[in-house]
């Protein structure tokens, strides 16, 4: 079921506020999917999903490489979570930022959703996905 990522139903938004492990799918340079477990926060007002990451991770390398190859518009990416029959996917264009204010916002939202601060990581960046599509059944 397709949804507006900037105007989710209360049930869909509530599902994204529950504590769930998610997956992030990025594309390798050869076009094959790379799927990894992550924590995700959803900010419909800003039209963003955020994933905290280490700047040396493969997921960050995939986003950076794809964004460069795509003219800087960002890399295609998706995040997903499942709980029984409920599921939700957010898709869009991912970019990587090390801006301290944006990293701090990602950390704040992570702590809000997951009930604990993220582990300390001096190499932290944030993958921000500018949302273009939302799907699911919450």
PDB file of C-alpha atoms in Angstrom:
ATOM      1  CA  UNK A   1       0.000   0.000   0.000  1.00  0.00           C
ATOM      2  CA  UNK A   2       1.603   3.311  -1.121  1.00  0.00           C
ATOM      3  CA  UNK A   3       1.539   6.206   1.349  1.00  0.00           C
ATOM      4  CA  UNK A   4       2.657   9.836   1.442  1.00  0.00           C
ATOM      5  CA  UNK A   5       5.949   9.841   3.429  1.00  0.00           C
ATOM      6  CA  UNK A   6       5.302  13.428   4.589  1.00  0.00           C
ATOM      7  CA  UNK A   7       1.771  12.724   5.773  1.00  0.00           C
ATOM      8  CA  UNK A   8       1.658   9.252   7.334  1.00  0.00           C
ATOM      9  CA  UNK A   9      -1.400   7.829   9.028  1.00  0.00           C
ATOM     10  CA  UNK A  10      -1.290   7.831  12.835  1.00  0.00           C
ATOM     11  CA  UNK A  11      -0.884   4.037  12.856  1.00  0.00           C
ATOM     12  CA  UNK A  12       2.031   4.145  10.380  1.00  0.00           C
ATOM     13  CA  UNK A  13       3.809   6.881  12.329  1.00  0.00           C
ATOM     14  CA  UNK A  14       3.192   5.053  15.608  1.00  0.00           C
ATOM     15  CA  UNK A  15       4.752   1.894  14.142  1.00  0.00           C
ATOM     16  CA  UNK A  16       7.887   3.889  13.214  1.00  0.00           C
ATOM     17  CA  UNK A  17       8.103   5.207  16.780  1.00  0.00           C
ATOM     18  CA  UNK A  18       8.114   1.730  18.319  1.00  0.00           C
ATOM     19  CA  UNK A  19      11.472   0.139  19.071  1.00  0.00           C
ATOM     20  CA  UNK A  20      12.279  -2.129  16.113  1.00  0.00           C
ATOM     21  CA  UNK A  21      15.441  -3.286  14.426  1.00  0.00           C
ATOM     22  CA  UNK A  22      15.350  -2.227  10.793  1.00  0.00           C
ATOM     23  CA  UNK A  23      17.249  -2.899   7.593  1.00  0.00           C
ATOM     24  CA  UNK A  24      18.967  -0.480   5.247  1.00  0.00           C
ATOM     25  CA  UNK A  25      19.328  -1.428   1.603  1.00  0.00           C
ATOM     26  CA  UNK A  26      21.945   0.336  -0.500  1.00  0.00           C
ATOM     27  CA  UNK A  27      23.381  -0.636  -3.862  1.00  0.00           C
ATOM     28  CA  UNK A  28      26.909  -1.890  -4.389  1.00  0.00           C
ATOM     29  CA  UNK A  29      28.862  -0.496  -7.355  1.00  0.00           C
ATOM     30  CA  UNK A  30      27.858  -3.587  -9.377  1.00  0.00           C
ATOM     31  CA  UNK A  31      24.176  -2.823  -8.699  1.00  0.00           C
ATOM     32  CA  UNK A  32      23.514  -5.696  -6.302  1.00  0.00           C
ATOM     33  CA  UNK A  33      21.706  -4.910  -3.033  1.00  0.00           C
ATOM     34  CA  UNK A  34      23.576  -4.628   0.252  1.00  0.00           C
ATOM     35  CA  UNK A  35      21.195  -5.139   3.192  1.00  0.00           C
ATOM     36  CA  UNK A  36      22.304  -4.533   6.783  1.00  0.00           C
ATOM     37  CA  UNK A  37      20.583  -4.247  10.162  1.00  0.00           C
ATOM     38  CA  UNK A  38      20.365  -0.683  11.498  1.00  0.00           C
ATOM     39  CA  UNK A  39      18.441   1.626  13.764  1.00  0.00           C
ATOM     40  CA  UNK A  40      16.293   4.104  11.829  1.00  0.00           C
ATOM     41  CA  UNK A  41      14.426   7.236  12.772  1.00  0.00           C
ATOM     42  CA  UNK A  42      11.607   8.685  10.705  1.00  0.00           C
ATOM     43  CA  UNK A  43      10.944  12.422  10.530  1.00  0.00           C
ATOM     44  CA  UNK A  44       7.933  13.013   8.262  1.00  0.00           C
ATOM     45  CA  UNK A  45       7.967  16.778   8.886  1.00  0.00           C
ATOM     46  CA  UNK A  46      11.462  17.010   7.364  1.00  0.00           C
ATOM     47  CA  UNK A  47      10.776  14.199   4.887  1.00  0.00           C
ATOM     48  CA  UNK A  48      13.791  12.260   6.194  1.00  0.00           C
ATOM     49  CA  UNK A  49      14.787   8.882   7.533  1.00  0.00           C
ATOM     50  CA  UNK A  50      18.073   8.900   9.435  1.00  0.00           C
ATOM     51  CA  UNK A  51      20.606   6.128  10.019  1.00  0.00           C
ATOM     52  CA  UNK A  52      23.642   6.616  12.262  1.00  0.00           C
ATOM     53  CA  UNK A  53      26.781   5.065  10.794  1.00  0.00           C
ATOM     54  CA  UNK A  54      30.553   4.935  11.024  1.00  0.00           C
ATOM     55  CA  UNK A  55      32.159   6.916   8.219  1.00  0.00           C
ATOM     56  CA  UNK A  56      34.303   3.888   7.325  1.00  0.00           C
ATOM     57  CA  UNK A  57      31.371   1.472   6.907  1.00  0.00           C
ATOM     58  CA  UNK A  58      30.432  -0.222   3.643  1.00  0.00           C
ATOM     59  CA  UNK A  59      26.954   1.313   3.754  1.00  0.00           C
ATOM     60  CA  UNK A  60      28.472   4.801   3.829  1.00  0.00           C
ATOM     61  CA  UNK A  61      30.896   3.878   1.023  1.00  0.00           C
ATOM     62  CA  UNK A  62      27.998   2.614  -1.100  1.00  0.00           C
ATOM     63  CA  UNK A  63      25.987   5.802  -0.570  1.00  0.00           C
ATOM     64  CA  UNK A  64      28.970   8.031  -1.369  1.00  0.00           C
ATOM     65  CA  UNK A  65      29.942   6.053  -4.489  1.00  0.00           C
ATOM     66  CA  UNK A  66      26.392   5.915  -5.838  1.00  0.00           C
ATOM     67  CA  UNK A  67      25.809   9.606  -5.149  1.00  0.00           C
ATOM     68  CA  UNK A  68      28.949  10.527  -7.094  1.00  0.00           C
ATOM     69  CA  UNK A  69      28.001   8.248  -9.976  1.00  0.00           C
ATOM     70  CA  UNK A  70      24.499   9.738 -10.034  1.00  0.00           C
ATOM     71  CA  UNK A  71      25.608  13.358 -10.322  1.00  0.00           C
ATOM     72  CA  UNK A  72      25.375  14.154  -6.607  1.00  0.00           C
ATOM     73  CA  UNK A  73      21.598  13.668  -6.312  1.00  0.00           C
ATOM     74  CA  UNK A  74      22.030  10.997  -3.681  1.00  0.00           C
ATOM     75  CA  UNK A  75      22.005   7.233  -3.753  1.00  0.00           C
ATOM     76  CA  UNK A  76      18.837   5.184  -3.962  1.00  0.00           C
ATOM     77  CA  UNK A  77      18.159   3.560  -0.594  1.00  0.00           C
ATOM     78  CA  UNK A  78      15.399   1.936   1.409  1.00  0.00           C
ATOM     79  CA  UNK A  79      14.802   1.216   5.077  1.00  0.00           C
ATOM     80  CA  UNK A  80      12.344  -1.383   6.286  1.00  0.00           C
ATOM     81  CA  UNK A  81      10.942  -2.873   9.465  1.00  0.00           C
ATOM     82  CA  UNK A  82       8.671  -5.854  10.084  1.00  0.00           C
ATOM     83  CA  UNK A  83       6.705  -6.999  13.114  1.00  0.00           C
ATOM     84  CA  UNK A  84       4.428  -9.952  12.427  1.00  0.00           C
ATOM     85  CA  UNK A  85       1.960  -8.865   9.739  1.00  0.00           C
ATOM     86  CA  UNK A  86       2.881  -5.205  10.150  1.00  0.00           C
ATOM     87  CA  UNK A  87       5.570  -3.838   7.886  1.00  0.00           C
ATOM     88  CA  UNK A  88       6.817  -0.473   6.679  1.00  0.00           C
ATOM     89  CA  UNK A  89       9.295   0.640   4.030  1.00  0.00           C
ATOM     90  CA  UNK A  90      10.644   4.135   3.356  1.00  0.00           C
ATOM     91  CA  UNK A  91      12.496   4.867   0.099  1.00  0.00           C
ATOM     92  CA  UNK A  92      14.392   7.829  -1.241  1.00  0.00           C
ATOM     93  CA  UNK A  93      17.731   9.415  -2.036  1.00  0.00           C
ATOM     94  CA  UNK A  94      20.453   8.976   0.574  1.00  0.00           C
ATOM     95  CA  UNK A  95      23.302  11.335   1.344  1.00  0.00           C
ATOM     96  CA  UNK A  96      25.965  11.273   4.050  1.00  0.00           C
ATOM     97  CA  UNK A  97      26.648  14.164   6.393  1.00  0.00           C
ATOM     98  CA  UNK A  98      29.203  14.734   9.133  1.00  0.00           C
ATOM     99  CA  UNK A  99      27.756  18.144  10.042  1.00  0.00           C
ATOM    100  CA  UNK A 100      27.861  18.205  13.883  1.00  0.00           C
ATOM    101  CA  UNK A 101      24.369  19.667  14.248  1.00  0.00           C
ATOM    102  CA  UNK A 102      22.852  17.062  11.941  1.00  0.00           C
ATOM    103  CA  UNK A 103      24.751  14.227  13.627  1.00  0.00           C
ATOM    104  CA  UNK A 104      23.509  15.501  17.017  1.00  0.00           C
ATOM    105  CA  UNK A 105      19.933  15.569  15.688  1.00  0.00           C
ATOM    106  CA  UNK A 106      20.317  11.995  14.468  1.00  0.00           C
ATOM    107  CA  UNK A 107      21.639  10.942  17.879  1.00  0.00           C
ATOM    108  CA  UNK A 108      18.811  12.739  19.677  1.00  0.00           C
ATOM    109  CA  UNK A 109      16.174  11.042  17.561  1.00  0.00           C
ATOM    110  CA  UNK A 110      17.881   7.665  17.958  1.00  0.00           C
ATOM    111  CA  UNK A 111      17.813   8.005  21.749  1.00  0.00           C
ATOM    112  CA  UNK A 112      14.158   9.060  21.601  1.00  0.00           C
ATOM    113  CA  UNK A 113      13.151   6.014  19.556  1.00  0.00           C
ATOM    114  CA  UNK A 114      15.429   3.371  21.044  1.00  0.00           C
ATOM    115  CA  UNK A 115      15.393   4.522  24.680  1.00  0.00           C
ATOM    116  CA  UNK A 116      19.142   4.820  25.025  1.00  0.00           C
ATOM    117  CA  UNK A 117      21.889   6.968  23.553  1.00  0.00           C
ATOM    118  CA  UNK A 118      23.872   5.471  20.683  1.00  0.00           C
ATOM    119  CA  UNK A 119      27.307   4.162  21.590  1.00  0.00           C
ATOM    120  CA  UNK A 120      30.070   6.737  21.479  1.00  0.00           C
ATOM    121  CA  UNK A 121      31.676   6.933  18.030  1.00  0.00           C
ATOM    122  CA  UNK A 122      34.021   9.793  17.064  1.00  0.00           C
ATOM    123  CA  UNK A 123      33.730   8.674  13.409  1.00  0.00           C
ATOM    124  CA  UNK A 124      29.942   8.973  13.355  1.00  0.00           C
ATOM    125  CA  UNK A 125      28.097  10.322  10.336  1.00  0.00           C
ATOM    126  CA  UNK A 126      24.414  10.313   9.470  1.00  0.00           C
ATOM    127  CA  UNK A 127      22.898   8.806   6.368  1.00  0.00           C
ATOM    128  CA  UNK A 128      19.904  11.003   5.585  1.00  0.00           C
ATOM    129  CA  UNK A 129      17.339   9.615   3.189  1.00  0.00           C
ATOM    130  CA  UNK A 130      15.202  12.277   1.494  1.00  0.00           C
ATOM    131  CA  UNK A 131      11.969  10.330   1.267  1.00  0.00           C
ATOM    132  CA  UNK A 132      10.143   9.842  -2.005  1.00  0.00           C
ATOM    133  CA  UNK A 133       7.971   6.829  -1.193  1.00  0.00           C
ATOM    134  CA  UNK A 134       6.432   5.045   1.794  1.00  0.00           C
ATOM    135  CA  UNK A 135       4.736   1.659   1.790  1.00  0.00           C
ATOM    136  CA  UNK A 136       3.423  -0.654   4.416  1.00  0.00           C
ATOM    137  CA  UNK A 137       0.664  -2.079   6.502  1.00  0.00           C
ATOM    138  CA  UNK A 138       0.741  -0.911  10.081  1.00  0.00           C
TER     139      UNK A 138
END
